[in-house]
PDB file of C-alpha atoms in Angstrom:
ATOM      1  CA  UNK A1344       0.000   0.000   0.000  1.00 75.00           C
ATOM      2  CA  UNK A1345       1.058   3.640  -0.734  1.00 87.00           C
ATOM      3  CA  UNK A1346       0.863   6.281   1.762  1.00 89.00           C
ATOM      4  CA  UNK A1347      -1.658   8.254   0.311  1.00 89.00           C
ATOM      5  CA  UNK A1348      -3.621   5.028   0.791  1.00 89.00           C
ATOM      6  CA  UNK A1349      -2.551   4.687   4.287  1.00 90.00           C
ATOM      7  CA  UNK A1350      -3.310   8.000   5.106  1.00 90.00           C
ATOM      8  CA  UNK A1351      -7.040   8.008   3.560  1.00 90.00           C
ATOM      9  CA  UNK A1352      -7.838   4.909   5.338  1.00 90.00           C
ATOM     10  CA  UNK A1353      -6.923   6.353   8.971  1.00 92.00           C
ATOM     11  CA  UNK A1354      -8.524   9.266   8.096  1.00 90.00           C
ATOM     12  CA  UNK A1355     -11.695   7.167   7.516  1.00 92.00           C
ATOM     13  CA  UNK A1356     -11.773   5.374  10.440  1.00 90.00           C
ATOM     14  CA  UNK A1357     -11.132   8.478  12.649  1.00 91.00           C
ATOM     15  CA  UNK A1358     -14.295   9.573  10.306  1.00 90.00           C
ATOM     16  CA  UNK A1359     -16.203   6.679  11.851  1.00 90.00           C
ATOM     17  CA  UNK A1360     -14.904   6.668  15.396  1.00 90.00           C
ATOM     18  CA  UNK A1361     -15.977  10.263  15.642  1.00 88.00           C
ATOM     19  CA  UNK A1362     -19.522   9.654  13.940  1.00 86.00           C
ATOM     20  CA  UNK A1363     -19.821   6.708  16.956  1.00 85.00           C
ATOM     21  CA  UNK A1364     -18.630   9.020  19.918  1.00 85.00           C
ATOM     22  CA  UNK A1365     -21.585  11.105  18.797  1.00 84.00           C
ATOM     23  CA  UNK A1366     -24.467   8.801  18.522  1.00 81.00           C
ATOM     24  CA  UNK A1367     -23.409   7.394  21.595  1.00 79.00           C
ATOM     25  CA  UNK A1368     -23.868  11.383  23.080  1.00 77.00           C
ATOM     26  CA  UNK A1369     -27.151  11.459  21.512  1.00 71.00           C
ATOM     27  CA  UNK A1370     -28.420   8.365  22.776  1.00 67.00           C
ATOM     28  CA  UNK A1371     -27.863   9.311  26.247  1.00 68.00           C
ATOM     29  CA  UNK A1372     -29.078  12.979  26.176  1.00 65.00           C
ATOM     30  CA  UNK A1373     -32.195  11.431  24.933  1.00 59.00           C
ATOM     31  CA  UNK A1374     -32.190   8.223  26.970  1.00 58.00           C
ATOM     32  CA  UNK A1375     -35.024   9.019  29.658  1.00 50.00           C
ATOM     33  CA  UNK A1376     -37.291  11.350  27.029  1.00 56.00           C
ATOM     34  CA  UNK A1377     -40.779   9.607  26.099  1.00 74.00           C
ATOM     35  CA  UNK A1378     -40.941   7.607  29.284  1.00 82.00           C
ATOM     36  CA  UNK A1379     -44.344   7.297  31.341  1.00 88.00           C
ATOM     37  CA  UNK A1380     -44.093   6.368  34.864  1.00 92.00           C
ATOM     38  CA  UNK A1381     -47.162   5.088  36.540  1.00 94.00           C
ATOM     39  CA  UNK A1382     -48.553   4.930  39.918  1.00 95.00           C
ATOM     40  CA  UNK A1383     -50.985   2.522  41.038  1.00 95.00           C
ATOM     41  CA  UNK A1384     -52.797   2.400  44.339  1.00 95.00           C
ATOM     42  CA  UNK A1385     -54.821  -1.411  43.838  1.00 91.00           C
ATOM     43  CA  UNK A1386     -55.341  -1.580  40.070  1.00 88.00           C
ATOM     44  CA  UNK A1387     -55.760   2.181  39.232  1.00 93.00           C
ATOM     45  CA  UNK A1388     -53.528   4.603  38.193  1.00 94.00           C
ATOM     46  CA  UNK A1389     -53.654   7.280  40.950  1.00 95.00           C
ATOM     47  CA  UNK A1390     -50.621   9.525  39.481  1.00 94.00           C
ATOM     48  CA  UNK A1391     -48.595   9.293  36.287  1.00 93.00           C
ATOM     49  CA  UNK A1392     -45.199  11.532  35.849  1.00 92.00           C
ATOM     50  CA  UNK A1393     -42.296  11.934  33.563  1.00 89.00           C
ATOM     51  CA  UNK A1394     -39.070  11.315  35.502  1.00 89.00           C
ATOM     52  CA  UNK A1395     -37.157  13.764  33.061  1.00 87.00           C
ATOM     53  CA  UNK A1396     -39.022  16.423  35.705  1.00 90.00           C
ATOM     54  CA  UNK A1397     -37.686  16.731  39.446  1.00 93.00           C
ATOM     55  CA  UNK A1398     -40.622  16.253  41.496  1.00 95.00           C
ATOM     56  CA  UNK A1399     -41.744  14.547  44.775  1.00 96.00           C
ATOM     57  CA  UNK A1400     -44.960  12.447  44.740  1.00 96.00           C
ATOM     58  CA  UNK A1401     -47.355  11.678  47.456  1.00 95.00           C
ATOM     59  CA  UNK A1402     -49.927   8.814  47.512  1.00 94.00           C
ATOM     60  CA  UNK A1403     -52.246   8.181  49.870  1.00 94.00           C
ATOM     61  CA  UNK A1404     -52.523   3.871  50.719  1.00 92.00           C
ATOM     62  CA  UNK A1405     -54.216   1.692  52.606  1.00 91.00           C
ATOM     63  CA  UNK A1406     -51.501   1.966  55.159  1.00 89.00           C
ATOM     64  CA  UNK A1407     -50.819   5.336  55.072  1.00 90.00           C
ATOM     65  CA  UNK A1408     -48.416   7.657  52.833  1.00 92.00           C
ATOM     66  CA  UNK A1409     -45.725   7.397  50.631  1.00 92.00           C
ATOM     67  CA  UNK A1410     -43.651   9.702  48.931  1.00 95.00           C
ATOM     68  CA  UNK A1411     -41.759   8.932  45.278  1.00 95.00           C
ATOM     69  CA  UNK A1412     -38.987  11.203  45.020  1.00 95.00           C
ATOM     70  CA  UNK A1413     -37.921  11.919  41.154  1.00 94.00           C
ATOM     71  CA  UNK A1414     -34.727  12.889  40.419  1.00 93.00           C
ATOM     72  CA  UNK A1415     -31.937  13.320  37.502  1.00 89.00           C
ATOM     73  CA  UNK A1416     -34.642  10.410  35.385  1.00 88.00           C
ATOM     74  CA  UNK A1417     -34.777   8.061  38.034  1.00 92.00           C
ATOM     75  CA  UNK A1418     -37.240   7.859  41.362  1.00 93.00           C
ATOM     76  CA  UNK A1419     -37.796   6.620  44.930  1.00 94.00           C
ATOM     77  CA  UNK A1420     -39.350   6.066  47.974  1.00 94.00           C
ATOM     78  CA  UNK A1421     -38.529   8.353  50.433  1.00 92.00           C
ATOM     79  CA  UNK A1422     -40.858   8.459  53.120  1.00 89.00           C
ATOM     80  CA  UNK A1423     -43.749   6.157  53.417  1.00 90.00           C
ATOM     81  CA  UNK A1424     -45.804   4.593  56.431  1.00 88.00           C
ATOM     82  CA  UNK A1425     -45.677   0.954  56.273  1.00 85.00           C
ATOM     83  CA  UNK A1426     -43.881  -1.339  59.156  1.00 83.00           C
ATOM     84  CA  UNK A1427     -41.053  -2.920  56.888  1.00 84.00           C
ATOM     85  CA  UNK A1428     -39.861  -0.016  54.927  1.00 86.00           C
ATOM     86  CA  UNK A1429     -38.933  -2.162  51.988  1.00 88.00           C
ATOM     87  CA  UNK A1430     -39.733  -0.466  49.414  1.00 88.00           C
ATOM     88  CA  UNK A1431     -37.516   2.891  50.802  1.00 88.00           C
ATOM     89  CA  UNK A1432     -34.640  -0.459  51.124  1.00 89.00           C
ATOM     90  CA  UNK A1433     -35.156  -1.061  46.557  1.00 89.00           C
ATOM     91  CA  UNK A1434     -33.303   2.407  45.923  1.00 90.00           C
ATOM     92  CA  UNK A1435     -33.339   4.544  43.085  1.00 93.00           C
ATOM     93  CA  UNK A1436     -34.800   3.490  39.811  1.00 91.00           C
ATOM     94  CA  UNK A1437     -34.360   4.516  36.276  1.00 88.00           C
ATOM     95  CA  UNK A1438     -35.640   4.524  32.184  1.00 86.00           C
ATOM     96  CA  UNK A1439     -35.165   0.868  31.076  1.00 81.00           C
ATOM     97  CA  UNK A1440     -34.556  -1.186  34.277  1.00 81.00           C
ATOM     98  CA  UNK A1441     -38.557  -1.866  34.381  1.00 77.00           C
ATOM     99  CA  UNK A1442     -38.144  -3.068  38.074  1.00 82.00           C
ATOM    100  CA  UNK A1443     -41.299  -2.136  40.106  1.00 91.00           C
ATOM    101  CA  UNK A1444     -41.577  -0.578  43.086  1.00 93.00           C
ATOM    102  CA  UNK A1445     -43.579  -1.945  45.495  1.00 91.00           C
ATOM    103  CA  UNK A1446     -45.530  -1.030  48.874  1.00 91.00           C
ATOM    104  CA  UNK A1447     -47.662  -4.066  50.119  1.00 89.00           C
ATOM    105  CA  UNK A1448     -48.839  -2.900  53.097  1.00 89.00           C
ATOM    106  CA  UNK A1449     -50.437   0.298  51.113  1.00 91.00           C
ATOM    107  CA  UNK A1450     -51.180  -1.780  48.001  1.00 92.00           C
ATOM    108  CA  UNK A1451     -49.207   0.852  46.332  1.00 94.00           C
ATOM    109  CA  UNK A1452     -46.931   0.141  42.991  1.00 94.00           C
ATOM    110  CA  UNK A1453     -44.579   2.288  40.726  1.00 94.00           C
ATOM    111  CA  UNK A1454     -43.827   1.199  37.518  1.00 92.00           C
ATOM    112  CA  UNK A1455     -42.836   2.387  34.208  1.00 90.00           C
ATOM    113  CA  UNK A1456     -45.088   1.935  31.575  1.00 85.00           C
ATOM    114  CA  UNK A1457     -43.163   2.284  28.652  1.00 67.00           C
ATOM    115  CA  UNK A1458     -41.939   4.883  25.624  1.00 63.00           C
ATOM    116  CA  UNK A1459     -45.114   7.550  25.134  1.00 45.00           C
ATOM    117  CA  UNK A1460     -43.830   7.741  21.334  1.00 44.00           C
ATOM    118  CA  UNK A1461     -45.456   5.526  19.258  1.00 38.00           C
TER     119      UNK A1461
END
């Protein structure tokens, strides 16, 4: 191979690297937008939020309250009234991890419910 060969062909994949570095960016400026977070208290939906906006949540159970801290796209329990405190104990959760949160004693679950776009 010639150098003017050599040097097109490292100038291509620098091309490609670069191109890579910013999708990756992209991706994760975008990674929590479209998401629906749900509330339920039994089988309703009591409160619905986007966790792209700070916010603290309060639901009233059969136990007594709780409070779902969002934060930076993810959320929490922070305070709630139940004996156990487990579901303070499951920490924060974000976009894509699809773990519920979950308050037996007040019959109270958070859970996201997918990507709003269609």
């Amino acid at each position: 191979m010639k150098k003017k060969e050599i040097k097109i062909l490292i100038v291509i994949a620098l091309v490609a690297v670069a191109a890579l570095a910013v999708i990756k960016v992209i991706q994760k400026k975008n990674a929590g937008s479209g998401v629906t977070v749900a509330i339920y208290y039994r089988d309703q939906i009591v409160k619905e939020f986007d966790p792209a906006k700070d916010a603290v949540y309060t639901v009233k159970g059969d136990y007594g309250t709780l409070d779902v801290e969002v934060k930076d796209d993810k959320w929490h329990v922070t305070n709630e009234e139940c004996p156990n405190h487990i579901c303070h104990q499951m920490g924060w959760v974000g976009p894509g991890e699809y773990l519920p949160i979950t308050c037996l004693p007040n019959n109270i679950v958070v859970v996201q419910e997918g990507s709003s776009s269609k």
